JSON list of C-alpha atoms in Angstrom, two decimals:
[
{"chain": "C", "resi": 228, "resn": "MET", "atom": "CA", "xyz": [-8.80, 8.88, 2.64]},
{"chain": "C", "resi": 229, "resn": "PHE", "atom": "CA", "xyz": [-9.16, 9.58, 6.34]},
{"chain": "C", "resi": 230, "resn": "ALA", "atom": "CA", "xyz": [-5.57, 8.59, 6.99]},
{"chain": "C", "resi": 231, "resn": "PHE", "atom": "CA", "xyz": [-4.18, 11.11, 4.50]},
{"chain": "C", "resi": 232, "resn": "ILE", "atom": "CA", "xyz": [-6.21, 14.19, 5.45]},
{"chain": "C", "resi": 233, "resn": "PRO", "atom": "CA", "xyz": [-3.77, 16.85, 6.69]},
{"chain": "C", "resi": 234, "resn": "GLN", "atom": "CA", "xyz": [-4.13, 17.82, 10.33]},
{"chain": "C", "resi": 235, "resn": "GLY", "atom": "CA", "xyz": [-4.41, 21.42, 11.51]},
{"chain": "C", "resi": 236, "resn": "ARG", "atom": "CA", "xyz": [-5.91, 22.80, 8.30]},
{"chain": "C", "resi": 237, "resn": "SER", "atom": "CA", "xyz": [-9.16, 24.65, 7.72]},
{"chain": "C", "resi": 238, "resn": "SER", "atom": "CA", "xyz": [-12.33, 22.69, 7.07]},
{"chain": "C", "resi": 239, "resn": "PHE", "atom": "CA", "xyz": [-12.44, 24.04, 3.48]},
{"chain": "C", "resi": 240, "resn": "PHE", "atom": "CA", "xyz": [-9.01, 22.57, 2.79]},
{"chain": "C", "resi": 241, "resn": "LYS", "atom": "CA", "xyz": [-10.05, 19.20, 4.26]},
{"chain": "C", "resi": 242, "resn": "VAL", "atom": "CA", "xyz": [-13.23, 19.09, 2.15]},
{"chain": "C", "resi": 243, "resn": "ALA", "atom": "CA", "xyz": [-11.29, 20.07, -0.99]},
{"chain": "C", "resi": 244, "resn": "TYR", "atom": "CA", "xyz": [-8.67, 17.41, -0.25]},
{"chain": "C", "resi": 245, "resn": "PHE", "atom": "CA", "xyz": [-11.40, 14.80, 0.26]},
{"chain": "C", "resi": 246, "resn": "LEU", "atom": "CA", "xyz": [-13.15, 15.75, -2.99]},
{"chain": "C", "resi": 247, "resn": "VAL", "atom": "CA", "xyz": [-9.92, 15.66, -5.01]},
{"chain": "C", "resi": 248, "resn": "LEU", "atom": "CA", "xyz": [-9.08, 12.19, -3.66]},
{"chain": "C", "resi": 249, "resn": "LEU", "atom": "CA", "xyz": [-12.63, 11.03, -4.34]},
{"chain": "C", "resi": 250, "resn": "PHE", "atom": "CA", "xyz": [-12.42, 12.35, -7.91]},
{"chain": "C", "resi": 251, "resn": "VAL", "atom": "CA", "xyz": [-9.10, 10.59, -8.51]},
{"chain": "C", "resi": 252, "resn": "GLY", "atom": "CA", "xyz": [-10.59, 7.36, -7.15]},
{"chain": "C", "resi": 253, "resn": "ILE", "atom": "CA", "xyz": [-13.61, 7.62, -9.42]},
{"chain": "C", "resi": 254, "resn": "VAL", "atom": "CA", "xyz": [-11.43, 8.34, -12.47]},
{"chain": "C", "resi": 255, "resn": "LEU", "atom": "CA", "xyz": [-9.19, 5.36, -11.71]},
{"chain": "C", "resi": 256, "resn": "ALA", "atom": "CA", "xyz": [-12.19, 3.10, -11.13]},
{"chain": "C", "resi": 257, "resn": "THR", "atom": "CA", "xyz": [-13.86, 4.13, -14.38]},
{"chain": "C", "resi": 258, "resn": "THR", "atom": "CA", "xyz": [-10.72, 3.40, -16.39]},
{"chain": "C", "resi": 259, "resn": "ARG", "atom": "CA", "xyz": [-11.31, -0.28, -15.60]},
{"chain": "C", "resi": 260, "resn": "ILE", "atom": "CA", "xyz": [-14.68, 0.02, -17.32]},
{"chain": "C", "resi": 261, "resn": "GLY", "atom": "CA", "xyz": [-13.24, 1.98, -20.23]},
{"chain": "C", "resi": 262, "resn": "VAL", "atom": "CA", "xyz": [-10.72, -0.69, -21.17]},
{"chain": "C", "resi": 263, "resn": "GLY", "atom": "CA", "xyz": [-13.35, -3.41, -20.87]},
{"chain": "C", "resi": 264, "resn": "ALA", "atom": "CA", "xyz": [-11.68, -5.19, -17.97]},
{"chain": "C", "resi": 265, "resn": "HIS", "atom": "CA", "xyz": [-14.77, -5.01, -15.71]},
{"chain": "C", "resi": 266, "resn": "HIS", "atom": "CA", "xyz": [-18.48, -4.29, -15.79]},
{"chain": "C", "resi": 267, "resn": "PRO", "atom": "CA", "xyz": [-19.73, -1.11, -14.09]},
{"chain": "C", "resi": 268, "resn": "ILE", "atom": "CA", "xyz": [-21.41, -3.02, -11.26]},
{"chain": "C", "resi": 269, "resn": "ASP", "atom": "CA", "xyz": [-18.14, -4.86, -10.53]},
{"chain": "C", "resi": 270, "resn": "VAL", "atom": "CA", "xyz": [-16.28, -1.58, -10.22]},
{"chain": "C", "resi": 271, "resn": "LEU", "atom": "CA", "xyz": [-19.01, 0.01, -8.09]},
{"chain": "C", "resi": 272, "resn": "ILE", "atom": "CA", "xyz": [-19.21, -2.91, -5.66]},
{"chain": "C", "resi": 273, "resn": "GLY", "atom": "CA", "xyz": [-15.42, -3.22, -5.52]},
{"chain": "C", "resi": 274, "resn": "SER", "atom": "CA", "xyz": [-15.06, 0.49, -4.79]},
{"chain": "C", "resi": 275, "resn": "ILE", "atom": "CA", "xyz": [-17.65, 0.38, -2.02]},
{"chain": "C", "resi": 276, "resn": "LEU", "atom": "CA", "xyz": [-16.10, -2.73, -0.45]},
{"chain": "C", "resi": 277, "resn": "GLY", "atom": "CA", "xyz": [-12.63, -1.19, -0.67]},
{"chain": "C", "resi": 278, "resn": "TYR", "atom": "CA", "xyz": [-13.81, 2.00, 1.01]},
{"chain": "C", "resi": 279, "resn": "ILE", "atom": "CA", "xyz": [-15.58, 0.11, 3.80]},
{"chain": "C", "resi": 280, "resn": "SER", "atom": "CA", "xyz": [-12.56, -2.15, 4.33]},
{"chain": "C", "resi": 281, "resn": "GLY", "atom": "CA", "xyz": [-10.27, 0.87, 4.55]},
{"chain": "C", "resi": 282, "resn": "VAL", "atom": "CA", "xyz": [-12.45, 2.62, 7.12]},
{"chain": "C", "resi": 283, "resn": "ILE", "atom": "CA", "xyz": [-12.77, -0.55, 9.22]},
{"chain": "C", "resi": 284, "resn": "GLY", "atom": "CA", "xyz": [-9.01, -1.12, 9.01]},
{"chain": "C", "resi": 285, "resn": "ILE", "atom": "CA", "xyz": [-8.14, 2.41, 10.09]},
{"chain": "C", "resi": 286, "resn": "ARG", "atom": "CA", "xyz": [-10.63, 2.46, 12.96]},
{"chain": "C", "resi": 287, "resn": "SER", "atom": "CA", "xyz": [-9.64, -0.97, 14.28]},
{"chain": "C", "resi": 288, "resn": "SER", "atom": "CA", "xyz": [-5.94, -0.14, 13.98]},
{"chain": "C", "resi": 289, "resn": "VAL", "atom": "CA", "xyz": [-6.39, 3.01, 16.06]},
{"chain": "C", "resi": 290, "resn": "LYS", "atom": "CA", "xyz": [-8.60, 1.31, 18.64]},
{"chain": "C", "resi": 291, "resn": "TYR", "atom": "CA", "xyz": [-6.85, -2.04, 19.15]},
{"chain": "C", "resi": 292, "resn": "ARG", "atom": "CA", "xyz": [-3.21, -1.51, 18.02]},
{"chain": "C", "resi": 293, "resn": "LEU", "atom": "CA", "xyz": [-3.07, -5.05, 16.59]},
{"chain": "C", "resi": 294, "resn": "PHE", "atom": "CA", "xyz": [0.10, -4.42, 14.63]},
{"chain": "C", "resi": 295, "resn": "GLY", "atom": "CA", "xyz": [2.08, -2.42, 17.19]},
{"chain": "C", "resi": 296, "resn": "TRP", "atom": "CA", "xyz": [4.82, -5.05, 17.07]},
{"chain": "C", "resi": 297, "resn": "VAL", "atom": "CA", "xyz": [5.62, -4.07, 13.47]},
{"chain": "C", "resi": 298, "resn": "SER", "atom": "CA", "xyz": [7.24, -0.78, 14.53]},
{"chain": "C", "resi": 299, "resn": "SER", "atom": "CA", "xyz": [9.53, -2.57, 16.99]},
{"chain": "C", "resi": 300, "resn": "SER", "atom": "CA", "xyz": [13.13, -2.99, 15.83]},
{"chain": "C", "resi": 301, "resn": "LYS", "atom": "CA", "xyz": [12.98, -6.59, 17.09]},
{"chain": "C", "resi": 302, "resn": "SER", "atom": "CA", "xyz": [10.73, -7.46, 14.16]},
{"chain": "C", "resi": 303, "resn": "TYR", "atom": "CA", "xyz": [13.19, -6.16, 11.52]},
{"chain": "C", "resi": 304, "resn": "PRO", "atom": "CA", "xyz": [14.99, -9.50, 11.01]},
{"chain": "C", "resi": 305, "resn": "PHE", "atom": "CA", "xyz": [11.62, -11.14, 10.32]},
{"chain": "C", "resi": 306, "resn": "PHE", "atom": "CA", "xyz": [10.79, -8.54, 7.67]},
{"chain": "C", "resi": 307, "resn": "MET", "atom": "CA", "xyz": [14.29, -8.72, 6.20]},
{"chain": "C", "resi": 308, "resn": "LEU", "atom": "CA", "xyz": [13.88, -12.46, 5.67]},
{"chain": "C", "resi": 309, "resn": "LEU", "atom": "CA", "xyz": [10.39, -11.95, 4.29]},
{"chain": "C", "resi": 310, "resn": "PHE", "atom": "CA", "xyz": [11.61, -9.30, 1.84]},
{"chain": "C", "resi": 311, "resn": "LEU", "atom": "CA", "xyz": [14.63, -11.41, 0.85]},
{"chain": "C", "resi": 312, "resn": "GLY", "atom": "CA", "xyz": [12.34, -14.36, 0.12]},
{"chain": "C", "resi": 313, "resn": "SER", "atom": "CA", "xyz": [10.12, -12.06, -1.93]},
{"chain": "C", "resi": 314, "resn": "VAL", "atom": "CA", "xyz": [13.15, -10.82, -3.91]},
{"chain": "C", "resi": 315, "resn": "VAL", "atom": "CA", "xyz": [14.07, -14.43, -4.72]},
{"chain": "C", "resi": 316, "resn": "PHE", "atom": "CA", "xyz": [10.47, -15.21, -5.67]},
{"chain": "C", "resi": 317, "resn": "MET", "atom": "CA", "xyz": [10.21, -12.14, -7.92]},
{"chain": "C", "resi": 318, "resn": "SER", "atom": "CA", "xyz": [13.56, -12.96, -9.55]},
{"chain": "C", "resi": 319, "resn": "VAL", "atom": "CA", "xyz": [12.36, -16.48, -10.38]},
{"chain": "C", "resi": 320, "resn": "LYS", "atom": "CA", "xyz": [9.09, -15.06, -11.69]},
{"chain": "C", "resi": 321, "resn": "ILE", "atom": "CA", "xyz": [10.99, -12.63, -13.94]},
{"chain": "C", "resi": 322, "resn": "MET", "atom": "CA", "xyz": [13.14, -15.47, -15.33]},
{"chain": "C", "resi": 323, "resn": "GLN", "atom": "CA", "xyz": [10.04, -17.54, -16.09]},
{"chain": "C", "resi": 324, "resn": "GLU", "atom": "CA", "xyz": [7.63, -14.90, -17.39]},
{"chain": "C", "resi": 325, "resn": "HIS", "atom": "CA", "xyz": [9.90, -12.16, -18.81]},
{"chain": "C", "resi": 326, "resn": "LEU", "atom": "CA", "xyz": [7.33, -9.45, -18.05]},
{"chain": "C", "resi": 327, "resn": "VAL", "atom": "CA", "xyz": [8.34, -5.87, -17.34]},
{"chain": "C", "resi": 328, "resn": "VAL", "atom": "CA", "xyz": [5.61, -5.48, -14.73]},
{"chain": "C", "resi": 329, "resn": "PHE", "atom": "CA", "xyz": [7.53, -7.75, -12.32]},
{"chain": "C", "resi": 330, "resn": "TYR", "atom": "CA", "xyz": [10.51, -5.40, -12.26]},
{"chain": "C", "resi": 331, "resn": "PHE", "atom": "CA", "xyz": [8.61, -2.69, -10.36]},
{"chain": "C", "resi": 332, "resn": "PRO", "atom": "CA", "xyz": [7.91, -4.76, -7.23]},
{"chain": "C", "resi": 333, "resn": "LEU", "atom": "CA", "xyz": [11.43, -6.20, -7.44]},
{"chain": "C", "resi": 334, "resn": "ILE", "atom": "CA", "xyz": [12.96, -2.72, -7.41]},
{"chain": "C", "resi": 335, "resn": "SER", "atom": "CA", "xyz": [10.65, -1.68, -4.56]},
{"chain": "C", "resi": 336, "resn": "LEU", "atom": "CA", "xyz": [11.62, -4.75, -2.54]},
{"chain": "C", "resi": 337, "resn": "ILE", "atom": "CA", "xyz": [15.34, -4.25, -3.10]},
{"chain": "C", "resi": 338, "resn": "VAL", "atom": "CA", "xyz": [15.19, -0.57, -2.09]},
{"chain": "C", "resi": 339, "resn": "SER", "atom": "CA", "xyz": [13.07, -1.38, 0.98]},
{"chain": "C", "resi": 340, "resn": "LEU", "atom": "CA", "xyz": [15.41, -4.20, 1.98]},
{"chain": "C", "resi": 341, "resn": "TYR", "atom": "CA", "xyz": [18.46, -1.96, 1.58]},
{"chain": "C", "resi": 342, "resn": "LEU", "atom": "CA", "xyz": [16.93, 0.83, 3.69]},
{"chain": "C", "resi": 343, "resn": "MET", "atom": "CA", "xyz": [15.79, -1.61, 6.35]},
{"chain": "C", "resi": 344, "resn": "ILE", "atom": "CA", "xyz": [19.23, -3.24, 6.63]},
{"chain": "C", "resi": 345, "resn": "LYS", "atom": "CA", "xyz": [20.91, 0.18, 6.71]},
{"chain": "C", "resi": 346, "resn": "PHE", "atom": "CA", "xyz": [18.63, 1.39, 9.52]},
{"chain": "C", "resi": 347, "resn": "TYR", "atom": "CA", "xyz": [18.96, -1.87, 11.46]},
{"chain": "C", "resi": 348, "resn": "VAL", "atom": "CA", "xyz": [22.78, -1.84, 11.27]},
{"chain": "C", "resi": 349, "resn": "LYS", "atom": "CA", "xyz": [22.99, 1.82, 12.37]},
{"chain": "C", "resi": 350, "resn": "LYS", "atom": "CA", "xyz": [20.63, 1.23, 15.27]},
{"chain": "C", "resi": 351, "resn": "ASN", "atom": "CA", "xyz": [22.49, -1.85, 16.56]},
{"chain": "C", "resi": 352, "resn": "GLN", "atom": "CA", "xyz": [26.04, -0.49, 16.41]}
]
């Protein structure tokens, strides 16, 4: 939630934004209980661990810049190959399983791969 709080706004707006995101998170977490997929303690512990992991990830990313190489255009070919391999994997998975849920990541990967190739070609002309 810290990463998405708008900068330069009043403290009331930040608190309201935080509370809305917290409410949405609680509603989404309780739906897992409602459909019988998890017990309440599972959802509570998972939510707490997810929140703590997010805070640690954001703070360590700001402090140490471990993944600064990702924004470099030199790493684009690596990600293009990774995305292409994922497209092939998802296509095979769709042919085997025939589940609609696999189409969403496939579409996301294809769009991301297209945009990445387009940006990389424009930058290197």
